Amino acid sequence: MEIQGIQIIGTQRSGSNLLRVILNQSDQLVSPHPAHVLANFVPLLPYYGVLDAVSYRHLVEDVVDYIHVNPVDWGVRLDKDAIYRMARQFSLFELNKNIYEFLAMQCGARYWCCKSMGNMYFSDALEKVSPNLKYIYLYRDGRDVALSFQKAIVGEKHNYHIAKQWHADQQACLRLRDRVPTDRFFVLNYEQLIQHPEQTIRQLCAFLGIDFQDAMLHYYISDESRRTAEGGAMWTNLTKPVMQDNANKFLREMSASDIRIFESVAFESLVALGYQPVTSSADVIRFTVEDVEAFHAKNNELKRAFRGHRDDEKKRQPQLDLIRRIKETELSVYG
């Protein structure tokens, strides 16, 4: 049975976990909570030296260990030896694909779906190991994304920095859209998803080639939604039905000055995606070096002052400890 890969791309805090657990209700597809393997291990590759039979095995063991301490358990123990033997080349991108394929085989699924949204930045490498990979580009109004990041344990906290990231992510996704055949690229608007969930999911299922199942609309009673909600305070809404009014919150909760900062940075992407800026193009601010330095200082202050849930921090600590161990151990071996 040939196994097909699916990659969700965009910016976090855009409803991607909602989409993931909806799709995960299909008996044809498995979509685990993301461990962000590429984002976390690409920077670590220098610690492994040139990947050969020995160093690649170390990489397999470390990545699998990292997934096994993910805040949300995948529900399957990954077999390191089996995954090592699947390799056709010694590559982190090949390993990432093989891990998902192994999971799909264990679950009897024809499709795997990765929700590490920043993977669009690795699209060239992904295309080489998975030439038939399908993409779901999920986007949400960046001003609501900014509000969500300000309340989350992850990400930047100042509107200038969040806008910079959101704008860069949307531009990267739009460039990828222009390079990938239309039969492998689906554009999905978060606001459309929450307002018309059944219609939107039916369209997405048709694109993916999977059957629409009623269970998808009742994701909130699933074991996967429960496990994810228990994995962190950011995901507690997954045990609730679709919140159809969860849009345009920035108009009520964001100050006029913060809106102007965000729109001054991300004006082009907002317009390209069909969102109406509050700020006119004539009033967009050109920030000075001094402005940016002040934003940077404020962002660091907000991050230091941010108090996430203590349980969330404890659940993330094993992964942080493992990365620290990798840097210490692998550097002594290959450094």
Coordinates of C-alpha atoms in Angstrom, one line a residue:
M1 CA 0.0 0.0 0.0
E2 CA 1.5 3.3 -1.0
I3 CA 1.4 5.9 1.7
Q4 CA 0.7 9.5 0.9
G5 CA 2.1 12.5 2.8
I6 CA 0.2 15.7 3.7
Q7 CA 1.9 18.8 5.1
I8 CA 0.0 21.7 6.8
I9 CA 1.8 25.0 6.4
G10 CA 1.3 28.6 7.6
T11 CA 1.6 30.2 11.0
Q12 CA 0.9 28.6 14.4
R13 CA -2.2 29.9 16.4
S14 CA -4.2 29.8 13.1
G15 CA -6.5 26.8 14.0
S16 CA -4.0 24.2 12.8
N17 CA -4.6 21.9 15.8
L18 CA -8.4 22.2 15.2
L19 CA -7.8 21.1 11.6
R20 CA -5.4 18.3 12.6
V21 CA -7.8 16.7 15.1
I22 CA -10.7 17.0 12.6
L23 CA -8.6 15.2 9.9
N24 CA -7.4 12.7 12.5
Q25 CA -10.9 11.3 12.9
S26 CA -10.6 9.8 9.4
D27 CA -9.8 6.0 9.6
Q28 CA -7.7 6.6 6.4
L29 CA -5.4 9.2 7.9
V30 CA -3.2 9.7 11.0
S31 CA -2.1 13.2 12.1
P32 CA -0.3 13.3 15.4
H33 CA 0.5 16.3 17.5
P34 CA 3.6 17.9 16.0
A35 CA 7.0 17.5 17.5
H36 CA 8.5 20.0 15.0
V37 CA 11.3 17.7 14.1
L38 CA 12.7 19.7 11.3
A39 CA 12.6 23.1 13.1
N40 CA 14.3 21.6 16.1
F41 CA 16.8 19.3 14.5
V42 CA 18.0 21.2 11.4
P43 CA 19.9 23.6 13.7
L44 CA 21.4 20.5 15.5
L45 CA 22.7 18.8 12.4
P46 CA 26.2 20.2 12.8
Y47 CA 26.5 18.3 16.1
Y48 CA 26.2 15.0 14.2
G49 CA 29.0 15.7 11.6
V50 CA 28.7 14.1 8.2
L51 CA 25.7 11.7 8.3
D52 CA 26.9 8.2 7.8
A53 CA 25.7 4.8 9.0
V54 CA 26.8 5.5 12.6
S55 CA 25.9 9.2 13.0
Y56 CA 22.6 8.7 11.2
R57 CA 21.7 6.0 13.8
H58 CA 22.4 8.5 16.5
L59 CA 20.1 10.9 14.8
V60 CA 17.3 8.4 14.5
E61 CA 17.6 7.5 18.2
D62 CA 17.6 11.2 19.3
V63 CA 14.7 12.2 17.1
V64 CA 12.6 9.2 18.2
D65 CA 13.4 9.9 21.8
Y66 CA 12.4 13.5 21.2
I67 CA 9.0 12.5 19.8
H68 CA 8.5 10.0 22.7
V69 CA 8.6 12.9 25.2
N70 CA 6.4 15.2 23.1
P71 CA 3.8 17.0 25.4
V72 CA 1.1 15.1 23.6
D73 CA 1.8 11.4 23.2
W74 CA 1.5 9.9 19.7
G75 CA -0.1 6.8 21.1
V76 CA 2.5 4.5 19.3
R77 CA 6.0 3.5 20.3
L78 CA 8.3 4.1 17.3
D79 CA 10.7 1.3 16.5
K80 CA 14.1 2.9 16.1
D81 CA 15.6 -0.1 14.3
A82 CA 12.7 -0.4 11.8
I83 CA 12.9 3.3 11.1
Y84 CA 16.6 3.2 10.6
R85 CA 16.3 0.3 8.1
M86 CA 13.7 2.4 6.1
A87 CA 16.4 4.9 5.1
R88 CA 17.2 5.2 1.4
Q89 CA 19.6 8.0 2.2
F90 CA 21.1 9.4 5.4
S91 CA 19.0 12.6 5.7
L92 CA 17.0 14.3 8.4
F93 CA 14.2 15.0 5.8
E94 CA 14.2 11.3 4.8
L95 CA 14.0 10.4 8.5
N96 CA 11.1 12.8 9.1
K97 CA 9.1 11.2 6.3
N98 CA 10.0 7.7 7.4
I99 CA 8.8 8.3 10.9
Y100 CA 5.4 9.5 9.6
E101 CA 5.2 6.5 7.2
F102 CA 6.0 4.1 10.0
L103 CA 3.3 5.7 12.1
A104 CA 0.8 5.4 9.3
M105 CA 1.7 1.7 8.8
Q106 CA 1.2 1.0 12.5
C107 CA -2.2 2.7 12.4
G108 CA -3.3 1.1 9.2
A109 CA -3.6 4.5 7.5
R110 CA -3.1 5.4 3.8
Y111 CA -2.2 9.0 4.7
W112 CA 0.0 10.8 7.2
C113 CA -0.4 14.5 8.0
C114 CA 2.3 16.6 9.5
K115 CA 1.2 19.8 11.3
S116 CA 4.6 21.4 11.7
M117 CA 3.5 24.5 9.9
G118 CA 6.9 26.1 9.5
N119 CA 8.0 23.3 7.2
M120 CA 7.3 25.4 4.2
Y121 CA 10.8 26.8 4.8
F122 CA 12.1 23.3 4.0
S123 CA 10.0 22.8 0.9
D124 CA 12.8 22.1 -1.5
A125 CA 14.1 19.3 0.7
L126 CA 10.6 18.0 1.4
E127 CA 9.9 17.8 -2.3
K128 CA 13.0 15.7 -3.0
V129 CA 12.0 13.0 -0.5
S130 CA 8.2 13.2 -1.1
P131 CA 7.6 14.4 -4.7
N132 CA 3.9 13.7 -4.3
L133 CA 3.5 15.6 -1.0
K134 CA 0.2 17.5 -0.7
Y135 CA 0.1 20.9 1.1
I136 CA -2.7 22.5 3.1
Y137 CA -2.0 26.2 3.5
L138 CA -4.1 27.3 6.5
Y139 CA -4.2 31.0 7.1
R140 CA -6.0 33.2 9.6
D141 CA -6.2 37.0 10.1
G142 CA -2.8 37.9 11.4
R143 CA -4.2 40.4 13.9
D144 CA -6.1 37.6 15.6
V145 CA -3.0 35.4 15.4
A146 CA -1.1 38.1 17.2
L147 CA -3.7 38.2 20.1
S148 CA -3.4 34.4 20.4
F149 CA 0.4 34.5 20.5
Q150 CA 0.3 37.1 23.3
K151 CA -1.6 34.6 25.5
A152 CA 0.4 31.5 24.5
I153 CA 3.5 29.9 26.1
V154 CA 5.2 29.9 22.7
G155 CA 6.2 32.7 20.3
E156 CA 6.9 36.4 20.4
K157 CA 4.8 38.8 22.4
H158 CA 5.1 42.2 20.7
N159 CA 2.9 43.0 17.7
Y160 CA 5.9 44.2 15.7
H161 CA 7.7 40.8 16.0
I162 CA 4.6 38.7 15.6
A163 CA 3.7 40.7 12.5
K164 CA 7.1 40.2 11.0
Q165 CA 6.9 36.5 11.5
W166 CA 3.3 36.2 10.2
H167 CA 4.1 38.3 7.1
A168 CA 7.2 36.3 6.3
D169 CA 5.3 33.0 6.8
Q170 CA 2.4 34.1 4.5
Q171 CA 4.8 35.3 1.8
A172 CA 6.7 32.0 2.0
C173 CA 3.4 30.0 1.6
L174 CA 2.3 32.1 -1.3
R175 CA 5.6 31.6 -3.1
L176 CA 5.3 27.9 -2.6
R177 CA 1.7 28.0 -3.9
D178 CA 3.0 29.5 -7.1
R179 CA 5.6 26.6 -7.5
V180 CA 3.4 23.6 -6.7
P181 CA 0.8 22.1 -9.0
T182 CA -2.7 23.0 -8.0
D183 CA -3.6 19.3 -7.5
R184 CA -1.1 19.3 -4.6
F185 CA -1.9 22.6 -2.9
F186 CA -5.1 23.5 -1.0
V187 CA -5.7 27.0 0.4
L188 CA -7.9 27.0 3.5
N189 CA -9.1 30.1 5.3
Y190 CA -9.6 29.7 9.1
E191 CA -12.6 32.1 9.2
Q192 CA -14.3 30.0 6.4
L193 CA -13.5 26.8 8.3
I194 CA -15.2 27.9 11.6
Q195 CA -18.2 29.5 9.8
H196 CA -18.9 26.7 7.4
P197 CA -17.1 23.6 8.9
E198 CA -18.9 20.8 7.1
Q199 CA -18.7 22.4 3.6
T200 CA -15.1 23.3 4.1
I201 CA -14.0 19.9 5.4
R202 CA -15.9 18.2 2.6
Q203 CA -14.0 20.2 0.0
L204 CA -10.7 19.4 1.7
C205 CA -11.5 15.7 1.9
A206 CA -12.3 15.7 -1.8
F207 CA -8.9 17.4 -2.5
L208 CA -7.0 14.9 -0.3
G209 CA -8.8 11.9 -1.7
I210 CA -10.3 10.7 1.6
D211 CA -13.9 10.1 2.6
F212 CA -15.7 12.7 4.6
Q213 CA -16.9 11.2 7.9
D214 CA -19.4 12.6 10.4
A215 CA -16.9 12.0 13.2
M216 CA -14.8 14.8 11.8
L217 CA -17.4 17.3 13.0
H218 CA -17.5 15.7 16.4
Y219 CA -13.7 15.8 16.9
Y220 CA -14.2 17.4 20.3
I221 CA -15.3 14.1 21.9
S222 CA -12.4 12.1 20.5
D223 CA -9.5 10.7 22.5
E224 CA -7.0 12.7 20.4
S225 CA -8.7 16.0 21.3
R226 CA -8.8 15.0 25.0
R227 CA -5.1 14.1 25.0
T228 CA -4.1 17.3 23.2
A229 CA -6.2 19.4 25.5
E230 CA -4.4 17.7 28.5
G231 CA -1.1 18.4 26.9
G232 CA -1.2 22.2 27.3
A233 CA -3.5 25.1 28.1
M234 CA -3.2 26.4 24.5
W235 CA -5.3 23.5 23.3
T236 CA -8.2 23.3 25.7
N237 CA -10.7 24.6 23.1
L238 CA -10.2 21.3 21.2
T239 CA -12.7 19.7 23.6
K240 CA -15.4 22.1 22.5
P241 CA -17.4 22.3 19.2
V242 CA -16.2 24.8 16.6
M243 CA -16.3 28.3 17.9
Q244 CA -18.0 30.1 15.0
D245 CA -17.6 33.6 16.5
N246 CA -13.8 33.2 17.0
A247 CA -12.9 35.9 14.5
N248 CA -12.2 39.6 14.4
K249 CA -11.3 39.6 18.1
F250 CA -8.6 42.1 17.5
L251 CA -11.3 44.8 16.9
R252 CA -12.4 44.4 20.5
E253 CA -9.2 43.4 22.3
M254 CA -6.3 45.2 20.4
S255 CA -5.4 48.8 20.9
A256 CA -5.5 51.2 17.9
S257 CA -1.7 51.7 18.2
D258 CA -1.0 47.9 18.2
I259 CA -3.3 47.4 15.2
R260 CA -1.4 50.1 13.3
I261 CA 2.0 48.5 14.2
F262 CA 0.8 45.1 13.0
E263 CA -0.7 46.5 9.8
S264 CA 2.3 48.7 9.1
V265 CA 4.5 45.5 9.0
A266 CA 2.1 43.1 7.4
F267 CA -0.1 45.4 5.2
E268 CA 0.9 43.5 2.0
S269 CA 0.0 40.1 3.3
L270 CA -3.3 41.2 4.8
V271 CA -4.4 42.7 1.5
A272 CA -3.2 39.7 -0.5
L273 CA -5.3 37.3 1.7
G274 CA -8.4 39.4 1.5
Y275 CA -8.3 41.1 5.0
Q276 CA -9.3 44.7 5.3
P277 CA -6.7 46.8 7.1
V278 CA -7.9 49.5 9.5
T279 CA -4.9 51.6 8.6
S280 CA -4.9 53.3 5.2
S281 CA -1.8 52.7 3.0
A282 CA -1.0 56.4 3.4
D283 CA -0.8 56.0 7.2
V284 CA 1.5 53.0 7.2
I285 CA 4.4 53.7 9.5
R286 CA 8.0 53.4 8.4
F287 CA 9.8 52.4 11.5
T288 CA 13.1 53.8 12.4
V289 CA 16.1 51.9 13.8
E290 CA 15.3 53.4 17.2
D291 CA 11.7 52.2 16.9
V292 CA 12.7 48.7 16.2
E293 CA 15.2 48.7 19.1
A294 CA 12.5 49.8 21.4
F295 CA 10.1 47.1 20.1
H296 CA 12.9 44.5 20.6
A297 CA 13.4 45.6 24.2
K298 CA 9.7 45.6 24.9
N299 CA 9.3 42.1 23.3
N300 CA 12.0 40.7 25.6
E301 CA 10.4 42.3 28.6
L302 CA 7.0 40.8 27.7
K303 CA 8.6 37.4 27.2
R304 CA 10.3 37.5 30.6
A305 CA 7.2 38.7 32.3
F306 CA 5.0 36.1 30.6
R307 CA 3.8 33.4 33.0
G308 CA 2.6 30.3 31.4
H309 CA 0.9 27.4 33.2
R310 CA 3.5 25.6 35.3
D311 CA 2.2 22.2 34.1
D312 CA 2.8 23.3 30.4
E313 CA 6.4 24.2 31.3
K314 CA 6.9 20.9 33.0
K315 CA 5.6 19.0 30.0
R316 CA 8.0 20.8 27.7
Q317 CA 11.0 20.4 29.9
P318 CA 11.9 16.8 28.8
Q319 CA 12.4 17.9 25.2
L320 CA 14.5 20.9 26.3
D321 CA 16.6 18.6 28.4
L322 CA 17.1 16.2 25.5
I323 CA 18.3 19.0 23.2
R324 CA 20.7 20.1 25.8
R325 CA 22.0 16.5 26.1
I326 CA 22.4 16.2 22.3
K327 CA 24.5 19.3 22.2
E328 CA 26.7 18.1 25.0
T329 CA 27.0 14.4 23.9
E330 CA 27.2 14.8 20.1
L331 CA 29.7 17.6 20.3
S332 CA 32.0 15.5 22.4
V333 CA 31.7 12.6 19.8
Y334 CA 31.9 14.6 16.5
G335 CA 33.3 18.0 17.6

